[in-house]
PDB file of C-alpha atoms in Angstrom:
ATOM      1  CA  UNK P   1      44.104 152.273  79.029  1.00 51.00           C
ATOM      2  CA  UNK P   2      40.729 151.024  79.357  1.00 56.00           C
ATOM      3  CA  UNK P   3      37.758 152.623  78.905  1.00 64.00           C
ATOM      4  CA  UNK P   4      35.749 150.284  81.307  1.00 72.00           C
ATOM      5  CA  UNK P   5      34.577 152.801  84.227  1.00 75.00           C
ATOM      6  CA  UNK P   6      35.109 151.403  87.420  1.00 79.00           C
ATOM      7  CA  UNK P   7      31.558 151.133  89.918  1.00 81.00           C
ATOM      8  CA  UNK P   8      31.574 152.620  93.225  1.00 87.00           C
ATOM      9  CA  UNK P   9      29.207 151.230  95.465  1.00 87.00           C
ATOM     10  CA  UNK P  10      27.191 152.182  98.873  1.00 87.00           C
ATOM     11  CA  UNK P  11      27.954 148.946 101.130  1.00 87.00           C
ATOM     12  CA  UNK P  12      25.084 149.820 103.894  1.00 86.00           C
ATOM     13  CA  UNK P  13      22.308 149.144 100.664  1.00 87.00           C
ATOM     14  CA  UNK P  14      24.170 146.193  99.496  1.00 90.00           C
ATOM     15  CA  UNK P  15      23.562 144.942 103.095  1.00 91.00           C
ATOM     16  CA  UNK P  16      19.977 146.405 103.326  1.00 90.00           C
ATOM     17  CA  UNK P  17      19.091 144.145 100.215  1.00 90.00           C
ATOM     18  CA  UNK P  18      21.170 141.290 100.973  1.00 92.00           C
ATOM     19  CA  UNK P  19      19.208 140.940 104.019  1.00 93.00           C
ATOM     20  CA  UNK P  20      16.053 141.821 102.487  1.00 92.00           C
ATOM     21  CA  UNK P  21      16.356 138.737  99.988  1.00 92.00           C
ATOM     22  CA  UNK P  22      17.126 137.074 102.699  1.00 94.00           C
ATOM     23  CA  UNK P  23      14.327 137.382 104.505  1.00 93.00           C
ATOM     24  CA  UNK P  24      11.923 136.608 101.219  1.00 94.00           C
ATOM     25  CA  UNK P  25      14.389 132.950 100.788  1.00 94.00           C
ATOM     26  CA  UNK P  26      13.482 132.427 104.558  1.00 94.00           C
ATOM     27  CA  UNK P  27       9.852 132.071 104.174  1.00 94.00           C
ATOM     28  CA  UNK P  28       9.783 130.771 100.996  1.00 94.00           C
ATOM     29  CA  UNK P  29      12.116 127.926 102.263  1.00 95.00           C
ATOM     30  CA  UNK P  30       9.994 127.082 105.283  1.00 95.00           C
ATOM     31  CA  UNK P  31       6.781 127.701 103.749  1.00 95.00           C
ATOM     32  CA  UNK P  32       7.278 125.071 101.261  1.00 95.00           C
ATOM     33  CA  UNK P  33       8.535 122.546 103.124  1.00 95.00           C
ATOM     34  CA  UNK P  34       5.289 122.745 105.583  1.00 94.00           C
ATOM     35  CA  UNK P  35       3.430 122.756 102.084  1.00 94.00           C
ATOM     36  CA  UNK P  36       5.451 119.724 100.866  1.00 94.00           C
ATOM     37  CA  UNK P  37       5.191 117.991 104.670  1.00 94.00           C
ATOM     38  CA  UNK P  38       1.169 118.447 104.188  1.00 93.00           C
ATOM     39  CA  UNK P  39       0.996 116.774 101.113  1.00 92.00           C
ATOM     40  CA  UNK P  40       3.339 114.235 102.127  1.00 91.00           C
ATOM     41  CA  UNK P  41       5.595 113.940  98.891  1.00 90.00           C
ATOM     42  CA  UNK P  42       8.381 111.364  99.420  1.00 88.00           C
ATOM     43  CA  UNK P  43      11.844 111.181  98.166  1.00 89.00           C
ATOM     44  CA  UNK P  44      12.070 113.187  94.943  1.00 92.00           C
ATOM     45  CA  UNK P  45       8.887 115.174  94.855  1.00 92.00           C
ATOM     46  CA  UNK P  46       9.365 117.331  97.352  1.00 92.00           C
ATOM     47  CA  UNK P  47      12.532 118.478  96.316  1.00 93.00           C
ATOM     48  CA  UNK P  48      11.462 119.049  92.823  1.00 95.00           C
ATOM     49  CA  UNK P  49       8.342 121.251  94.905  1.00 93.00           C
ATOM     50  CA  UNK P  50      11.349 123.143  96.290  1.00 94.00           C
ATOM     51  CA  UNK P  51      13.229 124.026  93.574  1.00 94.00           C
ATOM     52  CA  UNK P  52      10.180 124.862  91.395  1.00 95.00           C
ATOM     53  CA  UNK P  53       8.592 126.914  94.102  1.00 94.00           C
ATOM     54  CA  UNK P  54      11.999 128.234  94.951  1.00 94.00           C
ATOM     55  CA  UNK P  55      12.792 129.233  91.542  1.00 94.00           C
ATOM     56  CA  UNK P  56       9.076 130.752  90.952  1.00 94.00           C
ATOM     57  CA  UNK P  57       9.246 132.573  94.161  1.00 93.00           C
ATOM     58  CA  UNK P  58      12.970 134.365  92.887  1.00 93.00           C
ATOM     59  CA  UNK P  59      11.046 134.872  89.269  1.00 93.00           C
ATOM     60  CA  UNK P  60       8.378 137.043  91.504  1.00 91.00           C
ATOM     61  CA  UNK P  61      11.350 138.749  93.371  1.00 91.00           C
ATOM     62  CA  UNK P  62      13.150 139.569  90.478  1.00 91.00           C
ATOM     63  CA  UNK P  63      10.399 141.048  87.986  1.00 90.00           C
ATOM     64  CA  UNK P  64       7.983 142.555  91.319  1.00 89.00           C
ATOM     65  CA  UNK P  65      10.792 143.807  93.652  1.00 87.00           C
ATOM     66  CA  UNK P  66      13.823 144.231  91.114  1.00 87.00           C
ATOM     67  CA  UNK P  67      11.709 145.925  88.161  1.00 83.00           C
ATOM     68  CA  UNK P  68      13.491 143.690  85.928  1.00 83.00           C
ATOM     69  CA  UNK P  69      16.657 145.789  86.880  1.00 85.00           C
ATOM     70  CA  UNK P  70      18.509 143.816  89.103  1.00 83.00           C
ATOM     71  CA  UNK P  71      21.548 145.047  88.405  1.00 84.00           C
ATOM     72  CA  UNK P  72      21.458 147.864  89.973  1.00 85.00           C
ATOM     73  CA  UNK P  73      20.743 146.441  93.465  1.00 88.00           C
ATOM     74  CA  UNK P  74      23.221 143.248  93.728  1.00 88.00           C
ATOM     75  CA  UNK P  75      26.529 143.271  92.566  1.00 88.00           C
ATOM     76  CA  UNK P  76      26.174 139.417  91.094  1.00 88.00           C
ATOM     77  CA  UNK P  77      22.536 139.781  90.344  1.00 85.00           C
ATOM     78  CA  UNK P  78      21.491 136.546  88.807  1.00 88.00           C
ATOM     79  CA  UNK P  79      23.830 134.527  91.097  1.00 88.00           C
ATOM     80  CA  UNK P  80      23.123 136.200  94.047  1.00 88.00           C
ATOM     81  CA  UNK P  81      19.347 135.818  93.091  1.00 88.00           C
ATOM     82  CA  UNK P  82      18.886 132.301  91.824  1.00 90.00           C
ATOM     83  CA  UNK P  83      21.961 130.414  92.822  1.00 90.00           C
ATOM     84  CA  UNK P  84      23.462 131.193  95.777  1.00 88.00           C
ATOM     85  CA  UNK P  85      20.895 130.657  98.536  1.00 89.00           C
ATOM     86  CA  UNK P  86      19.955 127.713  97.005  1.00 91.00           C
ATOM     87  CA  UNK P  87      21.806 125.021  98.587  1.00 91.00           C
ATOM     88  CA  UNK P  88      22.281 126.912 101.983  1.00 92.00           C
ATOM     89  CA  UNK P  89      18.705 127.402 102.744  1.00 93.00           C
ATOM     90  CA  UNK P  90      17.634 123.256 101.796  1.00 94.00           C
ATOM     91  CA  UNK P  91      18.514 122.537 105.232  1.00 95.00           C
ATOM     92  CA  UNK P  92      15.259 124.851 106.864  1.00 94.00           C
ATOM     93  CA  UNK P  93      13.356 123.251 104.372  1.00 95.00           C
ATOM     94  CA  UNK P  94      13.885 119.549 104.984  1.00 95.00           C
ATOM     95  CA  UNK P  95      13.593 120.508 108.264  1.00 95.00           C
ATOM     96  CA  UNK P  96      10.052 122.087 107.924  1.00 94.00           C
ATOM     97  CA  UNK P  97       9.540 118.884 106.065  1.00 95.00           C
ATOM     98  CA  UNK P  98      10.132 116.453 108.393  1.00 95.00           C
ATOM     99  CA  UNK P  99       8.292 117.873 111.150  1.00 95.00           C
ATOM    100  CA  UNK P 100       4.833 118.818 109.237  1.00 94.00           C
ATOM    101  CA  UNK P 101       4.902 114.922 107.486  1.00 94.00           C
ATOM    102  CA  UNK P 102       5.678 113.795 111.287  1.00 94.00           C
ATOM    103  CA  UNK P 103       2.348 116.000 112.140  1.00 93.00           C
ATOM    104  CA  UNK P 104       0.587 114.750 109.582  1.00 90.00           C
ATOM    105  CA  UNK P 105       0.844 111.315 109.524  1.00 85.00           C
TER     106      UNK P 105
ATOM    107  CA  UNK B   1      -0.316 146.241 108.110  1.00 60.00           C
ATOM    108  CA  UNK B   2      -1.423 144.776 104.744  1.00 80.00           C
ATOM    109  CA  UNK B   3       1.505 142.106 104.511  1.00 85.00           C
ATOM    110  CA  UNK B   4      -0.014 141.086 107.947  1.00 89.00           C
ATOM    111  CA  UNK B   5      -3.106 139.979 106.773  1.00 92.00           C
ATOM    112  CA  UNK B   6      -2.012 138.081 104.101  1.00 92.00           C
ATOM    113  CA  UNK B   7       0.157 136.179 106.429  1.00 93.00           C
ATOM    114  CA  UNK B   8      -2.917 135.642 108.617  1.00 95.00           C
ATOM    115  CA  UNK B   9      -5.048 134.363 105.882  1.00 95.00           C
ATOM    116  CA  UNK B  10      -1.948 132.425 104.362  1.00 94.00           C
ATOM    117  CA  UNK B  11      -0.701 130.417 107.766  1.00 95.00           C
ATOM    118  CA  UNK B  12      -5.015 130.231 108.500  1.00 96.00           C
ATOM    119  CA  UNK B  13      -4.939 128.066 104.730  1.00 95.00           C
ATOM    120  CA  UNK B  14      -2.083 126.368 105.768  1.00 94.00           C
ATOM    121  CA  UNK B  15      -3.364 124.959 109.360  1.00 95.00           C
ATOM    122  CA  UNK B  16      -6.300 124.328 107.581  1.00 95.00           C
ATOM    123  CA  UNK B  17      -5.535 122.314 105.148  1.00 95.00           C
ATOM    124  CA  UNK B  18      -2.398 120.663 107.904  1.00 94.00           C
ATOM    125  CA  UNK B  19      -5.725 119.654 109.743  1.00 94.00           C
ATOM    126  CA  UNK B  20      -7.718 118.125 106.922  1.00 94.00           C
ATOM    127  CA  UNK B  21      -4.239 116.228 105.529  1.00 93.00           C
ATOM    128  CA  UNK B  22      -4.025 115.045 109.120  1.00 94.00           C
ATOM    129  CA  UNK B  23      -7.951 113.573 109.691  1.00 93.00           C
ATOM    130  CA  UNK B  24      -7.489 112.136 106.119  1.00 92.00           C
ATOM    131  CA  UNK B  25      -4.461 110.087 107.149  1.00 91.00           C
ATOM    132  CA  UNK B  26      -6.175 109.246 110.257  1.00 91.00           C
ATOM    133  CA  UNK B  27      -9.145 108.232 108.795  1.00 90.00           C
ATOM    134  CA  UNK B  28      -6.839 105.632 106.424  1.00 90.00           C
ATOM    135  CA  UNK B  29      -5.110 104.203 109.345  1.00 87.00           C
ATOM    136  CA  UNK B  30      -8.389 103.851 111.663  1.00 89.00           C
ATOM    137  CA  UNK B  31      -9.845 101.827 108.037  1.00 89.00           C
ATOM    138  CA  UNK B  32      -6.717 100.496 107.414  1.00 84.00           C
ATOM    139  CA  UNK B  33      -7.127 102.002 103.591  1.00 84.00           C
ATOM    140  CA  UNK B  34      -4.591 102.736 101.419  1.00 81.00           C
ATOM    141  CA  UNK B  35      -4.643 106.295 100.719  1.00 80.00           C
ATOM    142  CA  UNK B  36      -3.385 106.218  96.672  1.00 81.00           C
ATOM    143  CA  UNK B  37      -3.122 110.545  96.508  1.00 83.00           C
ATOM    144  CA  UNK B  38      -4.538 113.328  98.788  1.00 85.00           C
ATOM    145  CA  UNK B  39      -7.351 115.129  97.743  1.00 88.00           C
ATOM    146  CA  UNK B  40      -7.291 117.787  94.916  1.00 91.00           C
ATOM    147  CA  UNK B  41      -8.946 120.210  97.311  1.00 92.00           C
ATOM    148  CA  UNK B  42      -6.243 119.899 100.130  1.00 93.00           C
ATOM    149  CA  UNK B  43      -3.497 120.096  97.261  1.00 93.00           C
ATOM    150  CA  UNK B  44      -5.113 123.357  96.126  1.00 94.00           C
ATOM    151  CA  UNK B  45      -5.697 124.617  99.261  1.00 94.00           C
ATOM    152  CA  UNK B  46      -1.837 124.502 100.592  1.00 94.00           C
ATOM    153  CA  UNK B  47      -1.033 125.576  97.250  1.00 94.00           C
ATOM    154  CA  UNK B  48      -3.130 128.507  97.947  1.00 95.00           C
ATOM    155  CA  UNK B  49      -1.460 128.914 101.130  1.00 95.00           C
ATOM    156  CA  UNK B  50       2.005 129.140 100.132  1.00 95.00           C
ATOM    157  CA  UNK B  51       1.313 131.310  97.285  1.00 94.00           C
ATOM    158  CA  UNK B  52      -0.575 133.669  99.637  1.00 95.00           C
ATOM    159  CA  UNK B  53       2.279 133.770 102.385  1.00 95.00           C
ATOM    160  CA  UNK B  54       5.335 133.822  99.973  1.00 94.00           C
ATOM    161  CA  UNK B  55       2.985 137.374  98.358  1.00 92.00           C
ATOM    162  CA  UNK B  56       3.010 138.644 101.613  1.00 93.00           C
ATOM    163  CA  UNK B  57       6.775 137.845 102.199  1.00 92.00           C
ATOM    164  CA  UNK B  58       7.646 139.860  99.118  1.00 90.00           C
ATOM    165  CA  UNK B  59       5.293 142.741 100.129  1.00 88.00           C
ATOM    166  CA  UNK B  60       6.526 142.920 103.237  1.00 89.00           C
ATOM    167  CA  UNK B  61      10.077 144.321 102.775  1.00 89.00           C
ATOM    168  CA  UNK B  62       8.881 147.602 100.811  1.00 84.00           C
ATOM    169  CA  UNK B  63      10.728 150.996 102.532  1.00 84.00           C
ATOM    170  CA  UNK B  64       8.464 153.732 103.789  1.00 82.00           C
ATOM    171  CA  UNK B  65       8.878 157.473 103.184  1.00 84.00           C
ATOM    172  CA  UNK B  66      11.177 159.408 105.571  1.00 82.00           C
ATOM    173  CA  UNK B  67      11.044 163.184 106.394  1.00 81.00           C
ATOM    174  CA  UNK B  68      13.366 165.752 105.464  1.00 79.00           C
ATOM    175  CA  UNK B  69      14.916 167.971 106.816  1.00 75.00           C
ATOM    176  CA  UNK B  70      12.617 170.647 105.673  1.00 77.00           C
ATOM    177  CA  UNK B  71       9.631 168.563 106.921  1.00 81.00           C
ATOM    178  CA  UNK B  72       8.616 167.399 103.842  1.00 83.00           C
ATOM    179  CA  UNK B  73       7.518 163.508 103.189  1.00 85.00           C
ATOM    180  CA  UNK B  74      10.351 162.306 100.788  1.00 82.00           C
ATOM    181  CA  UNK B  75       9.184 158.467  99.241  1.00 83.00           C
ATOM    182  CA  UNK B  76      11.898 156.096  98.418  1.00 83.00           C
ATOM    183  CA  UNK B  77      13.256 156.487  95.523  1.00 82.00           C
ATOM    184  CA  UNK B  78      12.591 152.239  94.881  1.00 83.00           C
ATOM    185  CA  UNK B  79       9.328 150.931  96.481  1.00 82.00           C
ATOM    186  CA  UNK B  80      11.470 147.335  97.819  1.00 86.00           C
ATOM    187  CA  UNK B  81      15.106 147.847  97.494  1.00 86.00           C
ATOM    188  CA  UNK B  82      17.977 150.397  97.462  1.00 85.00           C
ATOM    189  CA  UNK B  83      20.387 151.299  94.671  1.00 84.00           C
ATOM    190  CA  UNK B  84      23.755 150.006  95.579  1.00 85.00           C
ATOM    191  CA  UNK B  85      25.320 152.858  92.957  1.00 83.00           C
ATOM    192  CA  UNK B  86      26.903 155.372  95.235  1.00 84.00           C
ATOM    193  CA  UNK B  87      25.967 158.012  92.964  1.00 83.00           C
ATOM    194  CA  UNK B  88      22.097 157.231  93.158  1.00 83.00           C
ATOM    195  CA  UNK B  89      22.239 155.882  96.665  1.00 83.00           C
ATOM    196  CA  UNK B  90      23.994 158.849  98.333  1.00 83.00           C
ATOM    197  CA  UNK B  91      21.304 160.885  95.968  1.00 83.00           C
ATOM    198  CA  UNK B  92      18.706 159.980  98.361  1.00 79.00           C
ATOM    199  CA  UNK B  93      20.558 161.229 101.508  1.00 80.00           C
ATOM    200  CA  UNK B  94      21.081 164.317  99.524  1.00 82.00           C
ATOM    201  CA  UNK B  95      17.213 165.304  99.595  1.00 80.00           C
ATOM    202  CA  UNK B  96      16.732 163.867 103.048  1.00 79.00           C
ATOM    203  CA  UNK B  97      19.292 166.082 104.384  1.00 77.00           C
ATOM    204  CA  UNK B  98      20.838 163.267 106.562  1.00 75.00           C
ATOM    205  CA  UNK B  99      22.733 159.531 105.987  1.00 75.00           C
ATOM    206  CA  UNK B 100      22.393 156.498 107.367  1.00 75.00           C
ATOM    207  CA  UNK B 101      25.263 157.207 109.777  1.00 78.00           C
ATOM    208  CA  UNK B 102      23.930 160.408 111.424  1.00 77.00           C
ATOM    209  CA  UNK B 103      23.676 158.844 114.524  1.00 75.00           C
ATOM    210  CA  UNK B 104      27.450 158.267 114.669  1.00 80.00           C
ATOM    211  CA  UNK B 105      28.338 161.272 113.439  1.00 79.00           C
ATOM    212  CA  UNK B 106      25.930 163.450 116.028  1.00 78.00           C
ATOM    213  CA  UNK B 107      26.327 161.444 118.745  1.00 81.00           C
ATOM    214  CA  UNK B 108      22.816 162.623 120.570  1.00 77.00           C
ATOM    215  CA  UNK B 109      23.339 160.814 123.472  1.00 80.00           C
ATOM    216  CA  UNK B 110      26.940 162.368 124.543  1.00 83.00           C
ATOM    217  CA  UNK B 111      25.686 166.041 124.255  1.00 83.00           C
ATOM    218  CA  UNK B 112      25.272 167.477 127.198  1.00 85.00           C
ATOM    219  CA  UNK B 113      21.990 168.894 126.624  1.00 87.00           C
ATOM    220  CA  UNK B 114      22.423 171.133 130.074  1.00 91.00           C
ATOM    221  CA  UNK B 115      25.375 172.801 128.916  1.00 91.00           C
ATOM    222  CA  UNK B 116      24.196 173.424 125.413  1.00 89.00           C
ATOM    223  CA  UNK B 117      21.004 175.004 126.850  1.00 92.00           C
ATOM    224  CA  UNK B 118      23.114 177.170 129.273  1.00 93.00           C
ATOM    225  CA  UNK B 119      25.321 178.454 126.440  1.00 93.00           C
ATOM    226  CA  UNK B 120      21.939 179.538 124.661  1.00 91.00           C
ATOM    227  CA  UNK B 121      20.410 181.115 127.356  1.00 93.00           C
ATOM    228  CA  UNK B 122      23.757 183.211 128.005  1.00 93.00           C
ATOM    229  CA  UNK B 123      23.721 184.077 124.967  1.00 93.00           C
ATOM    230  CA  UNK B 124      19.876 184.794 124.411  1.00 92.00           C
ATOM    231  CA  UNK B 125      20.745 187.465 127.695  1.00 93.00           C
ATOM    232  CA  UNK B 126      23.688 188.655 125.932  1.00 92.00           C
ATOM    233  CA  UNK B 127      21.783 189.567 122.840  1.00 89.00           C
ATOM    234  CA  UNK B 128      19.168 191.375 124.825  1.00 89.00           C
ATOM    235  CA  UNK B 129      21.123 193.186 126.647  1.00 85.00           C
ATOM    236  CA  UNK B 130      23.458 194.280 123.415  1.00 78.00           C
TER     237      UNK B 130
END
């Protein structure tokens, strides 16, 4: 038998802070890449801008919002936090990108 | 309401320093310069900007207090997220006196509200009359 006791959770505030991290990897996503599209970085700078400020933004998240106790609001919470959005949210970003260094130049 | 101004003053840092970026680059190609970096000040400025909009982002998503059922001003029990325990999140429901599916479960917009009210008269005359 093991002793490991089995976690029960409450779906509707997985949701509620699914979406709420959501929201804050949103912004962060666009606001960088009109931040990157002002300064007009090329090529590999603006990506390393986005993963920095990415990362940094997540750091906030997790030690403002979380109170260093993430895992008790996400199941996965340093995957769900740092990884997984990640990749799926570069998209707004270049897109931001694009159109603020078409602005601006 | 907070949250709001720091978007304000965030996007107002950002268009400004969009604008100055934008004059800069214009000036170059009207001079036909070569522009080697932008200015520190611009840098700082968007810098600035993102900082202050990505604050307000994370501000923005705290939860407000709710009202019991008693009338009494319960605040969340964490100021930005929820517990996803279901001990600790059905805790909070507890002192609220109500759950996030109350709306289902009352269904306020199939009573029928004359009815009800007749039944309570009736019975308000029955009372009286007892």
């Amino acid at each position: 038998m093991s002793k490991k006791r089995e976690l029960i959770y409450y779906i509707p505030n997985i949701e509620s802070n699914k979406k709420d991290l959501q929201y804050v990897h949103d912004v962060t996503s666009l606001t960088l890449g009109i931040g990157s599209g002002i300064l007009t970085l090329e090529s590999y700078k603006g990506f390393l801008l986005y993963i920095f400020g990415y990362t940094a933004v997540n750091l906030l998240f997790y030690f403002v919002c979380c109170n260093k106790k993430a895992a008790s609001f996400f199941r996965k919470p340093f995957h769900e936090i740092f990884l997984e959005d990640i990749l799926s949210d570069m998209p707004g970003f270049v897109m931001m990108w694009c159109l603020t260094y078409a602005l601006v130049r | 309401m907070s949250s709001f101004a720091f978007f304000l003053i965030g996007g107002l840092l950002l268009a400004h320093s969009g604008y100055s970026s934008y004059e800069l680059h214009q000036f170059a190609k009207e001079f036909g310069t070569e522009l080697k970096s932008i200015p520190s000040d611009i840098t700082l400025e968007t810098i600035a900007g993102i900082m202050i909009v990505v604050i307000a982002a994370v501000g923005s998503i705290n939860k407000a207090s709710k009202l019991s059922i008693n009338n009494e001003i319960v605040p969340p029990q964490n100021r930005y997220l929820k517990e996803i325990e279901m001990k600790k999140a059905t805790k909070e429901h507890e002192t609220i006196g109500i759950n996030d599916y109350q709306g289902f479960e009352s269904r306020i917009s199939f009573i029928d509200i004359q009815k009800k009210r007749n039944e309570f008269s009736d019975w308000i005359k029955k009372e009286k009359h007892d």
